Every structure is written in C-alpha cells, then in structure tokens.
GROMACS .gro file of C-alpha atoms in nm:
model
  264
    1MET     CA    1  14.093   6.873   7.016
    2LYS     CA    2  13.766   6.927   7.172
    3PHE     CA    3  13.496   7.049   6.925
    4PRO     CA    4  13.264   7.333   7.046
    5SER     CA    5  12.889   7.288   7.091
    6ILE     CA    6  12.704   7.353   6.773
    7SER     CA    7  12.429   7.573   6.952
    8ALA     CA    8  12.674   7.876   6.938
    9ALA     CA    9  12.876   8.036   6.671
   10TRP     CA   10  13.258   7.958   6.678
   11ARG     CA   11  13.555   7.977   6.451
   12LEU     CA   12  13.915   7.857   6.427
   13ASP     CA   13  14.161   8.119   6.359
   14PRO     CA   14  14.399   7.993   6.096
   15GLN     CA   15  14.673   8.227   6.210
   16ASN     CA   16  14.656   8.108   6.547
   17PRO     CA   17  14.534   7.760   6.555
   18GLY     CA   18  14.699   7.709   6.904
   19ASN     CA   19  14.428   7.920   7.047
   20GLY     CA   20  14.152   7.670   6.965
   21TRP     CA   21  13.799   7.734   6.885
   22GLN     CA   22  13.682   8.096   6.980
   23PRO     CA   23  13.337   8.236   7.008
   24MET     CA   24  13.240   8.440   6.707
   25PRO     CA   25  13.025   8.745   6.755
   26TYR     CA   26  12.689   8.737   6.603
   27VAL     CA   27  12.661   8.952   6.285
   28GLN     CA   28  12.320   9.085   6.154
   29GLU     CA   29  12.293   8.960   5.793
   30ALA     CA   30  11.939   9.085   5.692
   31LEU     CA   31  12.061   9.416   5.540
   32ARG     CA   32  12.322   9.222   5.325
   33ASN     CA   33  12.039   8.984   5.200
   34ARG     CA   34  11.789   9.230   5.148
   35ALA     CA   35  11.846   9.265   4.770
   36PHE     CA   36  11.855   8.881   4.734
   37THR     CA   37  11.527   8.862   4.922
   38ARG     CA   38  11.376   9.124   4.705
   39ASP     CA   39  11.464   8.952   4.387
   40VAL     CA   40  11.324   8.618   4.500
   41THR     CA   41  11.001   8.771   4.614
   42LYS     CA   42  10.960   8.964   4.285
   43HIS     CA   43  11.044   8.632   4.087
   44TYR     CA   44  10.773   8.447   4.297
   45PHE     CA   45  10.495   8.713   4.247
   46ARG     CA   46  10.576   8.783   3.886
   47THR     CA   47  10.580   8.412   3.785
   48LYS     CA   48  10.248   8.359   3.979
   49ALA     CA   49  10.089   8.661   3.827
   50ASN     CA   50  10.179   8.549   3.482
   51LEU     CA   51  10.039   8.195   3.546
   52ILE     CA   52   9.721   8.333   3.674
   53LEU     CA   53   9.675   8.566   3.393
   54THR     CA   54   9.751   8.299   3.129
   55LEU     CA   55   9.511   8.052   3.296
   56GLU     CA   56   9.243   8.326   3.283
   57LYS     CA   57   9.293   8.401   2.924
   58ALA     CA   58   9.290   8.037   2.832
   59PHE     CA   59   8.958   7.961   3.019
   60PHE     CA   60   8.769   8.284   3.044
   61LEU     CA   61   8.894   8.552   2.799
   62PRO     CA   62   8.900   8.409   2.449
   63ASP     CA   63   8.873   8.617   2.119
   64GLU     CA   64   8.514   8.524   2.081
   65ASP     CA   65   8.216   8.612   2.307
   66PHE     CA   66   8.175   8.266   2.432
   67ILE     CA   67   8.398   8.018   2.609
   68PRO     CA   68   8.548   7.807   2.349
   69ARG     CA   69   8.481   7.427   2.405
   70ASP     CA   70   8.789   7.275   2.214
   71ARG     CA   71   9.114   7.126   2.371
   72LYS     CA   72   9.326   7.422   2.288
   73ARG     CA   73   9.247   7.601   2.627
   74TYR     CA   74   9.362   7.294   2.813
   75PHE     CA   75   9.684   7.269   2.609
   76VAL     CA   76   9.755   7.639   2.681
   77ALA     CA   77   9.684   7.596   3.046
   78LEU     CA   78   9.926   7.287   3.075
   79ALA     CA   79  10.198   7.499   2.889
   80ALA     CA   80  10.155   7.782   3.156
   81LEU     CA   81  10.187   7.536   3.430
   82ILE     CA   82  10.491   7.375   3.275
   83GLU     CA   83  10.651   7.708   3.246
   84TYR     CA   84  10.576   7.801   3.613
   85MET     CA   85  10.715   7.479   3.731
   86ARG     CA   86  11.022   7.522   3.533
   87ALA     CA   87  11.078   7.878   3.679
   88HIS     CA   88  11.050   7.733   4.029
   89ASP     CA   89  11.277   7.444   3.980
   90PHE     CA   90  11.028   7.161   4.007
   91PRO     CA   91  11.188   6.825   3.968
   92ASN     CA   92  11.232   6.731   3.598
   93ALA     CA   93  11.055   6.407   3.638
   94VAL     CA   94  10.734   6.584   3.766
   95VAL     CA   95  10.755   6.844   3.483
   96GLY     CA   96  10.810   6.568   3.223
   97GLU     CA   97  10.464   6.413   3.320
   98PHE     CA   98  10.292   6.731   3.247
   99ILE     CA   99  10.471   6.776   2.922
  100GLU     CA  100  10.355   6.419   2.823
  101MET     CA  101  10.004   6.516   2.899
  102ALA     CA  102  10.036   6.818   2.690
  103GLN     CA  103  10.184   6.608   2.409
  104ALA     CA  104   9.890   6.362   2.428
  105LEU     CA  105   9.636   6.642   2.380
  106ALA     CA  106   9.831   6.780   2.087
  107GLU     CA  107   9.811   6.429   1.934
  108LEU     CA  108   9.441   6.411   1.953
  109ASP     CA  109   9.414   6.694   1.713
  110GLU     CA  110   9.630   6.477   1.472
  111GLY     CA  111   9.390   6.183   1.510
  112ARG     CA  112   9.621   5.996   1.753
  113SER     CA  113   9.503   5.864   2.094
  114ARG     CA  114   9.713   5.738   2.357
  115GLU     CA  115   9.591   5.436   2.556
  116TRP     CA  116   9.519   5.628   2.877
  117LEU     CA  117   9.304   5.879   2.686
  118LYS     CA  118   9.075   5.595   2.541
  119PRO     CA  119   8.729   5.543   2.703
  120SER     CA  120   8.707   5.226   2.921
  121LYS     CA  121   8.521   4.929   2.772
  122SER     CA  122   8.150   4.958   2.828
  123ARG     CA  123   8.031   4.814   3.157
  124ARG     CA  124   7.671   4.722   3.262
  125GLY     CA  125   7.519   5.041   3.425
  126ARG     CA  126   7.794   5.275   3.305
  127LYS     CA  127   7.681   5.634   3.293
  128VAL     CA  128   7.706   5.753   2.929
  129ASP     CA  129   7.665   6.120   2.980
  130PRO     CA  130   7.971   6.319   3.070
  131GLY     CA  131   8.047   6.484   3.405
  132ASP     CA  132   7.981   6.833   3.322
  133VAL     CA  133   7.615   6.725   3.212
  134TRP     CA  134   7.570   6.566   3.548
  135GLN     CA  135   7.692   6.851   3.735
  136GLY     CA  136   7.447   7.069   3.557
  137ARG     CA  137   7.169   6.826   3.635
  138ALA     CA  138   7.268   6.838   4.002
  139LEU     CA  139   7.263   7.213   4.014
  140VAL     CA  140   6.919   7.231   3.850
  141SER     CA  141   6.786   6.967   4.106
  142ILE     CA  142   6.949   7.184   4.403
  143ALA     CA  143   6.774   7.488   4.258
  144LEU     CA  144   6.445   7.276   4.235
  145ASP     CA  145   6.511   7.170   4.602
  146VAL     CA  146   6.547   7.534   4.727
  147LEU     CA  147   6.209   7.617   4.576
  148ILE     CA  148   6.034   7.328   4.707
  149VAL     CA  149   6.188   7.337   5.056
  150ASP     CA  150   6.266   7.698   5.140
  151ALA     CA  151   6.005   7.881   4.910
  152ARG     CA  152   5.758   7.603   4.999
  153MET     CA  153   5.632   7.571   4.637
  154ASP     CA  154   5.457   7.253   4.513
  155LYS     CA  155   5.714   7.041   4.305
  156GLY     CA  156   5.504   7.060   3.991
  157GLU     CA  157   5.465   7.428   4.025
  158ALA     CA  158   5.842   7.464   4.073
  159VAL     CA  159   5.926   7.246   3.783
  160ASP     CA  160   5.696   7.443   3.557
  161LEU     CA  161   5.848   7.764   3.689
  162LEU     CA  162   6.205   7.655   3.595
  163ASP     CA  163   6.099   7.510   3.265
  164LYS     CA  164   5.953   7.843   3.171
  165HIS     CA  165   6.263   8.048   3.240
  166PHE     CA  166   6.545   7.806   3.198
  167GLY     CA  167   6.404   7.548   2.965
  168PHE     CA  168   6.691   7.605   2.724
  169LEU     CA  169   6.908   7.423   2.959
  170GLY     CA  170   6.731   7.110   2.812
  171ASP     CA  171   6.930   7.159   2.485
  172ALA     CA  172   7.253   7.052   2.679
  173LEU     CA  173   7.137   6.855   2.994
  174LEU     CA  174   6.878   6.616   2.841
  175SER     CA  175   6.998   6.275   2.731
  176THR     CA  176   6.894   6.145   2.389
  177ALA     CA  177   6.647   5.904   2.557
  178ALA     CA  178   6.481   6.176   2.775
  179GLY     CA  179   6.145   6.342   2.704
  180THR     CA  180   6.058   6.699   2.812
  181PHE     CA  181   6.284   6.912   3.029
  182SER     CA  182   6.031   6.940   3.298
  183GLY     CA  183   5.978   6.570   3.315
  184ALA     CA  184   6.350   6.503   3.331
  185MET     CA  185   6.398   6.771   3.599
  186ALA     CA  186   6.141   6.606   3.826
  187LYS     CA  187   6.310   6.273   3.762
  188TRP     CA  188   6.646   6.406   3.833
  189HIS     CA  189   6.553   6.554   4.152
  190GLN     CA  190   6.378   6.230   4.265
  191ASP     CA  191   6.691   6.039   4.189
  192PHE     CA  192   6.923   6.273   4.368
  193VAL     CA  193   6.710   6.270   4.671
  194ALA     CA  194   6.692   5.886   4.668
  195ARG     CA  195   7.064   5.863   4.579
  196TYR     CA  196   6.977   5.619   4.291
  197GLY     CA  197   7.158   5.593   3.972
  198CYS     CA  198   7.337   5.942   3.948
  199GLU     CA  199   7.690   5.997   3.868
  200ALA     CA  200   7.896   5.976   4.189
  201ARG     CA  201   8.038   6.335   4.180
  202ALA     CA  202   7.720   6.491   4.085
  203GLN     CA  203   7.562   6.299   4.365
  204GLU     CA  204   7.816   6.446   4.609
  205THR     CA  205   7.740   6.793   4.489
  206PHE     CA  206   7.370   6.731   4.556
  207ASP     CA  207   7.444   6.587   4.885
  208ARG     CA  208   7.652   6.883   5.007
  209ARG     CA  209   7.392   7.134   4.874
  210ASP     CA  210   7.360   7.301   5.225
  211SER     CA  211   7.718   7.418   5.210
  212LEU     CA  212   7.676   7.539   4.852
  213ILE     CA  213   7.343   7.725   4.924
  214GLU     CA  214   7.513   7.887   5.236
  215THR     CA  215   7.794   8.005   5.028
  216ILE     CA  216   7.573   8.159   4.754
  217SER     CA  217   7.364   8.334   5.018
  218LEU     CA  218   7.674   8.478   5.191
  219ASP     CA  219   7.816   8.593   4.845
  220ALA     CA  220   7.480   8.742   4.720
  221GLN     CA  221   7.388   8.871   5.060
  222THR     CA  222   7.038   8.741   5.046
  223ALA     CA  223   6.826   8.453   5.199
  224ASP     CA  224   6.557   8.486   4.930
  225PRO     CA  225   6.514   8.136   4.794
  226HIS     CA  226   6.418   8.254   4.465
  227ALA     CA  227   6.740   8.480   4.429
  228ILE     CA  228   6.946   8.173   4.536
  229ALA     CA  229   6.777   7.952   4.285
  230ILE     CA  230   6.868   8.201   4.021
  231GLN     CA  231   7.244   8.195   4.117
  232LEU     CA  232   7.219   7.798   4.101
  233LEU     CA  233   7.073   7.803   3.763
  234ASN     CA  234   7.328   8.046   3.639
  235LEU     CA  235   7.602   7.789   3.764
  236ALA     CA  236   7.393   7.507   3.575
  237THR     CA  237   7.400   7.738   3.272
  238LEU     CA  238   7.785   7.748   3.299
  239GLU     CA  239   7.813   7.371   3.320
  240ALA     CA  240   7.562   7.334   3.022
  241ALA     CA  241   7.788   7.557   2.826
  242ARG     CA  242   8.082   7.350   2.905
  243ALA     CA  243   7.886   7.049   2.751
  244SER     CA  244   7.772   7.247   2.435
  245THR     CA  245   7.891   7.351   2.097
  246PRO     CA  246   7.949   7.701   2.021
  247ALA     CA  247   7.623   7.723   1.839
  248ALA     CA  248   7.433   7.595   2.140
  249ILE     CA  249   7.599   7.860   2.358
  250GLU     CA  250   7.489   8.129   2.115
  251ARG     CA  251   7.137   7.995   2.168
  252PHE     CA  252   7.184   8.006   2.533
  253LYS     CA  253   7.283   8.381   2.537
  254LYS     CA  254   6.982   8.467   2.313
  255ARG     CA  255   6.737   8.292   2.546
  256LEU     CA  256   6.920   8.425   2.866
  257ALA     CA  257   6.861   8.771   2.736
  258ARG     CA  258   6.488   8.707   2.741
  259THR     CA  259   6.474   8.544   3.080
  260LYS     CA  260   6.287   8.715   3.359
  261PRO     CA  261   6.336   8.695   3.735
  262ILE     CA  262   6.198   8.369   3.878
  263ARG     CA  263   5.869   8.455   4.055
  264ASN     CA  264   5.520   8.311   4.094
   0.00000   0.00000   0.00000
C-alpha cells in the first residue's frame, strides 16, 4: 500500500479499507481549545505573579522598616523558586539542586556547613572584603568621577563634598586597616582608574560606568552631574546596607534624614 504524503491531512476509513487513504478536510480547532489555552495562560501568569510577589516580600517588604541582612530572605526566595519550578514541571534533577541549596542554608543556622559553603583557603593577595562592600566602593568612585569629569570639580573638593554629605558610608565601606573615609575615597578612585588591586566585579562596574551613568540620566531625566552623583550614592547606600548590621542601617537612616543636596 502506498502511504500518502505527510504534508497533507489523510485518513484511512476502517469501514471501507479498500478505498485506501482519503484526504481529510481541515477542521478549525481553535474554538475547541480556547478553554484549555485560557487555563494554561491563567496558570502561567498566576504562578509568575506569586513568584514575583514572594521574592519582593522576601527582599524588600519585611516586617521591619529596614532590609534584614540574615539568610532567611534567601531561604524564602529559594523556596518560592522551587515552588515555581515544580508548578511548571521543571526536571526533578534540576529542582533537586535548588532544594539542596535551600537545605544547606538552613543547616548554617544549625551550626553545620557544607564543604562548598566554606571559604577557600587564604591565597596571597586575596581580597578579604565581601563583594557588596566592593560594589559600594565602585559606586562611590563613579560618583566621585562624575563630579570630577562632568562637574569639573577639583578631586580634593569633590572628596570633601562627598565626605560632608555621605560620610556615614564609611561605617560599612571602610576596611579595618583604612584611615578616614575621605582618604579612602580618593584611594579607591585612584585604584579603580588605574585598574589596580580592586575586586574584579567591582572593577567591571567602574569600567562600565558610562552605561550606568546614561541609564541613571535617562531614568532621572536629568544631565545634571550633581543629581546623577546623588543617585549613584543612593545606590552605594543600598550596597552599604547589604554589608551592614540592622543597627548600622538604623544609623544610615538617621544620617540620610539630615543629608542635604550635594552642591558647592
């Protein structure tokens, strides 16, 4: 028996098999499938909305007025991701890896640490400060760069201005071996410009500062370098908060309330 081309719709009538394969008229199926499509769409948007809401609550809407800096928020976020992946039939092997990560975080609160969560052995020249501290330093250095390059301020004058209005950032961004915040700012900027001794991801943030400045300028609808510097320092404040204890965050809030616009 000759089989028909698969490019057309055909059928074999079981009552009259001797007639062979006959062309089958096209039947519109969209109306029949509308309810199914609607249910799938509702499921997708409902689970996506639940995921976004849970993540926002975990990271940005705690019971306290400040963002908590404990591990619980990441545990809650991982649980939300796991629930979302299960709702969308992700492979069990993939879901299992995220479950392992959540369990490992829970074990830290019990005093147990898995090998992959332990710091690597100290190496010569290893950066001891965490990434959020370095990101804060990069953002402060970009703000300083904006004032020097775009506002045409003397570097020492720009440093003094930032120290006057945002000196509280030193509580989180200074290392234990550092001196004053103004001296540290000048050194950070010098090192980022020279690409010397800075953490790699923070250096990349500084190197791509033109793109970040352009984005901030478009969002704030201003080209004023002082206003852009303020936005950069606000971002630096968020990074500093991530690196701080709740008590330090309370100090940030009080000092921010007394902060005036950056101007000469």
